[in-house]
Amino acid sequence: MPDRDVVSWNALICGCSRNGYDVDALESFVQMLREGFSPLQTTLVGLVPSCGRREFVFQGRSIHGFGIKTGIDLDSQVKNALTYMYAKSGDLEAAELLFEELEDKSVVSWNTMIGAYAGNGFFNESMLVFKRMVEEKVEVNPVTIMSLLAANISPELIHCYAIKTGLLNNGSVVTSLVCLYAKCGITELAELLYWSFPQKNLVSLTAIISSYAEKGNMDLVVECFSRMQQLDMKLDSVAMVSILHGITDPSHMSIGIAFHGYALKNGLDTHNLVSNGLISMYFKFNDIEAAFSLFYEMPEKPLISWNSVISGCVQAGRASDAMKCFCQMKMFGLSPDTITVASLLTGCSQLGYLRLGERLHNYILRNNLEVEDFVGTSLIDMYTKCGSILLAERVFKSIREPCVATWNTMISGYSWYGLEHNALNCYSKMREQGLEPD
């Protein structure tokens, strides 16, 4: 473009920033300065969101400094953008300072701070800002409600406020409420709200189906699925994975097979997560051949898929098959993670493979993997069942904060070897830590 002006630079910078090309946006801004153009308020408003990523904090501060130097930072839109930038990068102190400096706080300013606190886990602070907003008679909009819902603040409370202010007519607000109710396990209320709203969408219905599946209530999953079919909606991979994970009762095997057929018909089986869900489901029903058949049909086998098969074999009591699978995995050049190692250690416990268990322990130490929770528990169980209670004890003492399962495994280990005094002593220490045995 031979004749560039500020407007064309703004269009380029804003376009890059809006579409996630943050580096290009920053480079364009630098080039604009080199060519002697003076940025406007709109330039900074368009550019600053690109600096919300933590790796661009330094550049964001530099742009803020440029704004102060040129006086552009006095503009309320620029301050809002800077507040959003600092909030997104986790610098809440800087975001608060800018927010309090704003003389005329718009609804965008308030929403930015509510969202900032919510996004960083400060839910009480998020609610306090909302109360201030209401006290100052700022008109709440749908974004405010959705920001509060993102903060996991009581859905019933926000629901009542949305009804009072007439915001329950907004589709995005209803979707957010339905999803939060479903996430909190208040599925019946989520469904009631969903079906009472004229506009139906897949996001809300997926949340409801996932919630029922998580509870293992497959009858209601099937009922929701039937109503979804009537609305000519299709399950996506996220909903399918949730359903497959919820199918645990052998009496629901026919439902699982039916959903497998649906996945095949609609091409969902090409998603790795769906394939893994199907593999895990068939292992739960002890249909090892079907699980392996699905696994070997996968064109690409990421680590998560190998983990599903190895874990499934171990849980089905076929630890030798898990070991063979592990050898094949290594031939493909994949390195085990903590999930792989924990499953293999359980397999070693079943087979009494002390030497392989020790090699896995060395692998954990060499690669600085966390010896906490399930990995530590698996190590203790492996050493106990492979005849080395002293090594099990050493692993237990190396764990900074043992969980209940780890304490239980160590106590069981002592009992296994007839060391009642050690078991009782371990139990007493567990109670001293404020942990209740299960």
Coordinates of C-alpha atoms in Angstrom, one line a residue:
M1 CA 0.0 0.0 0.0
P2 CA 1.9 3.1 -1.2
D3 CA 0.0 5.8 0.8
R4 CA -0.5 4.7 4.4
D5 CA -2.2 6.8 7.0
V6 CA -3.2 6.4 10.6
V7 CA -6.6 5.0 9.7
S8 CA -5.0 2.2 7.6
W9 CA -2.5 1.4 10.4
N10 CA -5.4 1.3 12.9
A11 CA -7.3 -1.1 10.7
L12 CA -4.3 -3.4 10.4
I13 CA -3.4 -3.4 14.1
C14 CA -7.0 -3.9 15.2
G15 CA -7.6 -6.6 12.7
C16 CA -4.5 -8.5 13.8
S17 CA -5.3 -8.1 17.5
R18 CA -9.0 -9.1 17.1
N19 CA -8.0 -12.3 15.2
G20 CA -5.4 -13.4 17.7
Y21 CA -2.3 -12.4 15.7
D22 CA -0.8 -10.6 18.7
V23 CA 2.8 -10.6 17.5
D24 CA 1.8 -9.1 14.2
A25 CA -0.3 -6.5 15.9
L26 CA 2.7 -5.4 18.1
E27 CA 5.1 -5.5 15.2
S28 CA 2.7 -3.3 13.1
F29 CA 2.5 -0.8 15.9
V30 CA 6.3 -0.6 16.1
Q31 CA 6.5 -0.1 12.3
M32 CA 3.9 2.6 12.5
L33 CA 6.0 4.5 15.0
R34 CA 9.1 4.1 12.8
E35 CA 7.3 5.6 9.9
G36 CA 6.5 8.7 11.9
F37 CA 2.8 8.2 12.5
S38 CA 1.2 9.2 15.8
P39 CA -1.1 6.7 17.3
L40 CA -4.6 7.7 18.3
Q41 CA -6.8 6.5 21.2
T42 CA -8.4 4.0 18.9
T43 CA -4.9 2.6 18.1
L44 CA -4.2 1.7 21.7
V45 CA -7.7 0.5 22.3
G46 CA -7.2 -2.0 19.4
L47 CA -3.7 -3.0 20.4
V48 CA -3.8 -3.3 24.1
P49 CA -5.9 -6.6 24.2
S50 CA -3.0 -8.3 22.4
C51 CA -0.8 -7.6 25.5
G52 CA -3.1 -9.5 27.9
R53 CA -1.0 -12.7 27.5
R54 CA 1.6 -13.1 30.3
E55 CA 4.5 -13.3 27.8
F56 CA 3.6 -9.8 26.5
V57 CA 3.3 -8.1 29.9
F58 CA 6.5 -6.1 29.3
Q59 CA 5.2 -4.8 25.9
G60 CA 1.9 -4.0 27.5
R61 CA 3.6 -1.9 30.2
S62 CA 5.6 -0.1 27.5
I63 CA 2.5 0.8 25.6
H64 CA 0.9 2.0 28.9
G65 CA 4.0 4.2 29.4
F66 CA 3.7 5.5 25.8
G67 CA 0.0 6.4 26.6
I68 CA 1.0 8.3 29.7
K69 CA 3.8 10.2 27.8
T70 CA 1.4 11.2 25.0
G71 CA -1.6 11.8 27.3
I72 CA -3.7 9.2 25.4
D73 CA -4.1 7.2 28.6
L74 CA -6.5 9.8 30.0
D75 CA -9.2 8.6 27.5
S76 CA -11.7 6.4 29.3
Q77 CA -11.8 3.8 26.5
V78 CA -8.0 3.5 26.7
K79 CA -8.2 3.1 30.5
N80 CA -10.8 0.4 30.1
A81 CA -8.6 -1.5 27.6
L82 CA -5.6 -1.2 29.9
T83 CA -7.6 -2.4 32.9
Y84 CA -8.7 -5.4 30.8
M85 CA -5.0 -6.0 29.8
Y86 CA -3.7 -6.0 33.3
A87 CA -6.6 -8.1 34.6
K88 CA -6.1 -10.7 31.8
S89 CA -2.4 -10.9 32.6
G90 CA -3.1 -11.5 36.3
D91 CA -1.9 -8.1 37.6
L92 CA -5.0 -7.2 39.6
E93 CA -3.3 -4.5 41.6
A94 CA -2.6 -2.5 38.4
A95 CA -6.1 -3.2 37.1
E96 CA -7.6 -1.9 40.4
L97 CA -5.5 1.3 40.3
L98 CA -6.7 2.1 36.8
F99 CA -10.3 1.3 37.6
E100 CA -10.3 3.6 40.6
E101 CA -8.7 6.4 38.6
L102 CA -11.7 6.3 36.2
E103 CA -13.9 9.3 37.0
D104 CA -16.8 8.1 34.8
K105 CA -17.0 4.4 35.2
S106 CA -19.1 2.9 32.4
V107 CA -20.8 -0.5 32.5
V108 CA -17.8 -1.8 30.5
S109 CA -15.4 -0.7 33.3
W110 CA -17.5 -2.4 36.0
N111 CA -17.8 -5.6 33.9
T112 CA -14.1 -5.6 33.3
M113 CA -13.3 -5.6 37.0
I114 CA -16.0 -8.2 37.8
G115 CA -14.6 -10.5 35.1
A116 CA -11.0 -9.8 36.2
Y117 CA -11.7 -11.0 39.8
A118 CA -13.8 -13.9 38.6
G119 CA -11.1 -15.0 36.1
N120 CA -8.4 -15.0 38.8
G121 CA -10.5 -16.8 41.4
F122 CA -11.4 -13.9 43.6
F123 CA -15.1 -14.6 43.7
N124 CA -16.0 -12.6 46.9
E125 CA -14.2 -9.5 45.4
S126 CA -16.2 -10.0 42.2
M127 CA -19.4 -9.9 44.2
L128 CA -18.3 -6.8 46.1
V129 CA -17.6 -4.9 42.9
F130 CA -21.1 -5.9 41.7
K131 CA -22.7 -4.6 44.9
R132 CA -20.9 -1.3 44.4
M133 CA -22.1 -1.2 40.8
V134 CA -25.7 -1.6 41.9
E135 CA -25.3 1.0 44.7
E136 CA -24.0 3.5 42.2
K137 CA -27.1 2.8 40.0
V138 CA -25.1 1.6 37.0
E139 CA -27.4 -0.3 34.6
V140 CA -26.5 -4.0 34.6
N141 CA -26.3 -5.7 31.2
P142 CA -26.1 -9.3 30.1
V143 CA -22.3 -9.3 30.2
T144 CA -22.5 -8.4 33.9
I145 CA -24.7 -11.4 34.7
M146 CA -22.5 -13.7 32.7
S147 CA -19.3 -12.4 34.4
L148 CA -21.0 -13.1 37.8
L149 CA -22.0 -16.6 36.7
A150 CA -18.4 -17.2 35.6
A151 CA -17.4 -16.4 39.2
N152 CA -19.5 -19.5 40.4
I153 CA -21.5 -17.1 42.5
S154 CA -24.8 -18.7 43.7
P155 CA -26.8 -19.4 40.5
E156 CA -30.1 -19.0 42.3
L157 CA -29.1 -15.5 43.5
I158 CA -28.1 -14.4 40.0
H159 CA -31.2 -16.1 38.5
C160 CA -33.4 -14.0 40.8
Y161 CA -31.6 -10.8 39.9
A162 CA -31.9 -11.6 36.2
I163 CA -35.6 -12.1 36.5
K164 CA -35.9 -8.8 38.5
T165 CA -34.0 -6.8 35.9
G166 CA -35.6 -8.5 32.8
L167 CA -32.3 -10.0 31.7
L168 CA -33.6 -13.5 31.6
N169 CA -35.0 -12.8 28.2
N170 CA -31.4 -12.8 26.9
G171 CA -30.3 -16.1 25.3
S172 CA -26.7 -15.8 26.5
V173 CA -27.8 -15.2 30.1
V174 CA -30.1 -18.2 30.0
T175 CA -27.3 -20.4 28.5
S176 CA -24.8 -19.3 31.2
L177 CA -27.4 -20.0 33.9
V178 CA -28.3 -23.4 32.5
C179 CA -24.6 -24.4 32.2
L180 CA -23.9 -23.3 35.8
Y181 CA -26.9 -25.1 37.2
A182 CA -25.8 -28.2 35.4
K183 CA -22.2 -27.8 36.5
C184 CA -23.4 -27.5 40.2
G185 CA -25.4 -30.7 39.8
I186 CA -28.7 -28.8 40.0
T187 CA -29.7 -30.5 36.8
E188 CA -33.5 -30.6 37.2
L189 CA -33.6 -26.8 37.5
A190 CA -31.2 -26.4 34.6
E191 CA -33.5 -28.5 32.4
L192 CA -36.6 -26.7 33.6
L193 CA -35.0 -23.3 32.7
Y194 CA -33.8 -24.7 29.3
W195 CA -37.2 -26.0 28.1
S196 CA -39.0 -22.9 29.3
F197 CA -36.9 -20.7 27.0
P198 CA -38.1 -20.5 23.4
Q199 CA -34.6 -20.5 21.9
K200 CA -32.8 -23.8 22.2
N201 CA -29.1 -24.3 21.7
L202 CA -26.7 -27.2 21.8
V203 CA -24.4 -25.7 24.4
S204 CA -27.0 -25.7 27.1
L205 CA -28.4 -29.1 26.3
T206 CA -24.9 -30.6 26.2
A207 CA -24.3 -29.3 29.7
I208 CA -27.6 -30.9 30.9
I209 CA -26.8 -34.2 29.3
S210 CA -23.2 -34.2 30.7
S211 CA -24.6 -33.4 34.2
Y212 CA -27.0 -36.4 34.1
A213 CA -24.2 -38.6 32.7
E214 CA -21.9 -37.6 35.5
K215 CA -24.5 -38.7 38.0
G216 CA -24.9 -42.0 36.1
N217 CA -28.6 -41.3 35.4
M218 CA -28.6 -42.8 31.9
D219 CA -32.4 -42.9 31.7
L220 CA -32.5 -39.1 31.8
V221 CA -29.6 -38.9 29.4
V222 CA -31.5 -41.0 26.9
E223 CA -34.6 -38.9 27.5
C224 CA -32.7 -35.7 26.8
F225 CA -31.1 -37.2 23.8
S226 CA -34.5 -38.2 22.3
R227 CA -35.7 -34.6 22.8
M228 CA -32.5 -33.4 21.1
Q229 CA -33.2 -35.6 18.1
Q230 CA -36.7 -34.1 17.9
L231 CA -35.2 -30.6 17.7
D232 CA -32.9 -31.9 14.9
M233 CA -29.8 -31.3 17.0
K234 CA -26.7 -33.5 17.0
L235 CA -24.4 -34.5 19.8
D236 CA -20.9 -33.1 19.6
S237 CA -17.7 -34.8 20.7
V238 CA -17.8 -33.1 24.2
A239 CA -21.3 -34.4 25.0
M240 CA -20.4 -37.9 23.6
V241 CA -17.3 -38.2 25.9
S242 CA -19.4 -37.1 28.9
I243 CA -22.0 -39.8 28.1
L244 CA -19.5 -42.5 27.6
H245 CA -17.8 -41.7 30.9
G246 CA -21.1 -41.9 32.6
I247 CA -21.9 -45.4 31.4
T248 CA -20.5 -47.6 34.2
D249 CA -23.3 -50.0 35.1
P250 CA -23.3 -53.3 33.1
S251 CA -27.0 -53.0 32.7
H252 CA -26.4 -49.9 30.5
M253 CA -24.1 -51.8 28.1
S254 CA -26.8 -51.7 25.4
I255 CA -27.1 -47.9 25.7
G256 CA -23.3 -47.7 25.3
I257 CA -23.4 -49.8 22.2
A258 CA -26.2 -47.6 20.8
F259 CA -24.2 -44.4 21.4
H260 CA -21.2 -46.1 19.8
G261 CA -23.4 -46.6 16.7
Y262 CA -24.4 -43.0 16.8
A263 CA -20.8 -41.9 17.0
L264 CA -19.9 -44.1 13.9
K265 CA -22.9 -42.8 12.0
N266 CA -22.0 -39.1 12.7
G267 CA -18.3 -39.3 12.4
L268 CA -17.6 -38.6 16.1
D269 CA -15.4 -41.8 16.4
T270 CA -12.7 -39.9 14.5
H271 CA -12.1 -37.7 17.6
N272 CA -9.4 -39.1 19.8
L273 CA -11.3 -38.3 23.0
V274 CA -14.4 -40.1 21.8
S275 CA -12.3 -43.1 20.7
N276 CA -10.7 -43.1 24.2
G277 CA -14.1 -42.9 25.8
L278 CA -15.3 -45.9 23.8
I279 CA -12.2 -47.9 24.7
S280 CA -12.6 -47.1 28.4
M281 CA -16.3 -48.1 28.2
Y282 CA -15.6 -51.5 26.7
F283 CA -12.9 -52.2 29.2
K284 CA -15.5 -51.4 32.0
F285 CA -17.7 -54.1 30.5
N286 CA -14.7 -56.5 30.2
D287 CA -15.0 -56.6 26.4
I288 CA -11.3 -56.5 25.9
E289 CA -11.4 -57.6 22.3
A290 CA -13.7 -54.7 21.4
A291 CA -11.5 -52.2 23.2
F292 CA -8.3 -53.5 21.4
S293 CA -10.1 -53.5 18.1
L294 CA -11.0 -49.8 18.5
F295 CA -7.5 -49.0 19.6
Y296 CA -5.8 -50.6 16.7
E297 CA -8.2 -49.0 14.2
M298 CA -7.1 -45.5 15.4
P299 CA -5.0 -43.9 12.6
E300 CA -3.1 -41.9 15.2
K301 CA -2.5 -43.1 18.7
P302 CA -1.6 -40.3 21.1
L303 CA -0.3 -41.0 24.6
I304 CA -3.8 -40.6 26.1
S305 CA -5.0 -43.5 24.0
W306 CA -2.1 -45.8 25.1
N307 CA -2.9 -44.8 28.7
S308 CA -6.6 -45.8 28.2
V309 CA -5.6 -49.3 27.0
I310 CA -2.9 -49.8 29.6
S311 CA -5.1 -48.7 32.4
G312 CA -8.0 -50.7 31.1
C313 CA -5.9 -53.9 30.9
V314 CA -4.7 -53.4 34.5
Q315 CA -8.3 -52.8 35.8
A316 CA -9.5 -55.9 33.9
G317 CA -6.8 -58.0 35.7
R318 CA -4.8 -58.4 32.5
A319 CA -1.6 -56.8 33.6
S320 CA 0.5 -58.9 31.2
D321 CA -1.4 -57.4 28.3
A322 CA -0.7 -54.0 29.8
M323 CA 3.0 -54.7 29.8
K324 CA 3.0 -55.8 26.2
C325 CA 1.1 -52.7 25.3
F326 CA 3.7 -50.6 27.1
C327 CA 6.5 -52.3 25.1
Q328 CA 4.6 -51.4 21.8
M329 CA 4.2 -47.9 23.0
K330 CA 7.9 -47.5 23.5
M331 CA 8.5 -48.8 20.0
F332 CA 6.4 -45.9 18.8
G333 CA 8.8 -43.5 20.5
L334 CA 6.3 -42.3 23.2
S335 CA 7.5 -41.6 26.8
P336 CA 5.2 -42.5 29.7
D337 CA 3.7 -39.9 31.9
T338 CA 2.5 -40.1 35.5
I339 CA -0.8 -41.8 34.4
T340 CA 1.1 -44.5 32.4
V341 CA 3.5 -45.1 35.3
A342 CA 0.8 -45.3 37.9
S343 CA -1.1 -47.9 35.8
L344 CA 2.0 -49.9 35.2
L345 CA 2.9 -49.9 38.9
T346 CA -0.5 -51.3 39.6
G347 CA 0.2 -54.0 37.0
C348 CA 3.5 -54.7 38.7
S349 CA 1.6 -55.2 42.0
Q350 CA -0.7 -57.8 40.3
L351 CA 2.2 -59.7 38.7
G352 CA 4.8 -59.3 41.5
Y353 CA 7.3 -57.6 39.0
L354 CA 9.6 -55.9 41.6
R355 CA 12.4 -55.3 39.1
L356 CA 10.2 -53.5 36.6
G357 CA 8.6 -51.6 39.4
E358 CA 12.1 -50.4 40.5
R359 CA 12.9 -49.4 36.9
L360 CA 9.7 -47.3 36.8
H361 CA 10.6 -45.7 40.1
N362 CA 14.0 -44.8 38.7
Y363 CA 12.3 -43.3 35.6
I364 CA 10.1 -41.2 37.9
L365 CA 13.2 -39.9 39.8
R366 CA 15.2 -39.3 36.6
N367 CA 12.4 -37.3 35.0
N368 CA 11.5 -35.3 38.2
L369 CA 7.9 -36.6 38.1
E370 CA 5.8 -35.8 41.1
V371 CA 5.8 -38.6 43.6
E372 CA 2.5 -37.5 45.1
D373 CA -1.1 -38.8 45.4
F374 CA -1.8 -41.6 42.9
V375 CA 1.8 -42.2 41.7
G376 CA 3.1 -42.3 45.3
T377 CA 0.2 -44.5 46.4
S378 CA 0.9 -46.9 43.4
L379 CA 4.6 -47.1 44.3
I380 CA 3.9 -47.9 48.0
D381 CA 1.3 -50.6 46.9
M382 CA 3.8 -52.1 44.4
Y383 CA 6.7 -52.3 46.9
T384 CA 4.3 -53.8 49.5
K385 CA 2.9 -56.5 47.3
C386 CA 6.3 -57.3 45.7
G387 CA 7.9 -58.0 49.1
S388 CA 9.7 -54.8 50.0
I389 CA 7.9 -53.1 52.9
L390 CA 11.1 -51.0 53.7
L391 CA 11.2 -49.5 50.3
A392 CA 7.4 -48.8 50.5
E393 CA 8.0 -47.0 53.9
R394 CA 10.9 -45.0 52.3
V395 CA 8.6 -43.8 49.5
F396 CA 5.9 -42.9 52.0
K397 CA 8.2 -40.8 54.1
S398 CA 9.4 -38.9 50.9
I399 CA 5.8 -37.7 50.2
R400 CA 5.3 -34.2 51.6
E401 CA 1.5 -34.3 52.1
P402 CA 0.1 -37.9 51.8
C403 CA -3.6 -38.0 50.9
V404 CA -6.0 -40.4 52.6
A405 CA -5.5 -43.1 49.9
T406 CA -1.7 -43.0 50.5
W407 CA -2.1 -43.3 54.3
N408 CA -4.6 -46.2 53.8
T409 CA -2.1 -48.0 51.4
M410 CA 0.7 -47.7 53.9
I411 CA -1.5 -48.8 56.8
S412 CA -2.7 -51.8 54.7
G413 CA 0.9 -52.6 53.8
Y414 CA 2.0 -52.8 57.5
S415 CA -1.1 -55.0 58.2
W416 CA -0.2 -57.2 55.2
Y417 CA 3.2 -57.9 56.9
G418 CA 1.7 -58.4 60.3
L419 CA 3.3 -55.2 61.6
E420 CA 0.3 -54.2 63.7
H421 CA 2.3 -51.7 65.9
N422 CA 3.5 -49.8 62.8
A423 CA 0.0 -49.8 61.3
L424 CA -1.5 -48.4 64.5
N425 CA 1.2 -45.8 64.8
C426 CA 0.6 -44.8 61.1
Y427 CA -3.1 -44.6 61.8
S428 CA -2.5 -42.3 64.8
K429 CA -0.3 -39.9 62.7
M430 CA -2.9 -39.8 60.0
R431 CA -5.5 -38.7 62.6
E432 CA -3.1 -36.1 63.9
Q433 CA -2.9 -34.6 60.4
G434 CA -6.7 -34.0 60.6
L435 CA -7.5 -36.7 58.0
E436 CA -10.4 -39.0 58.5
P437 CA -10.0 -42.7 57.4
D438 CA -12.5 -43.8 54.8

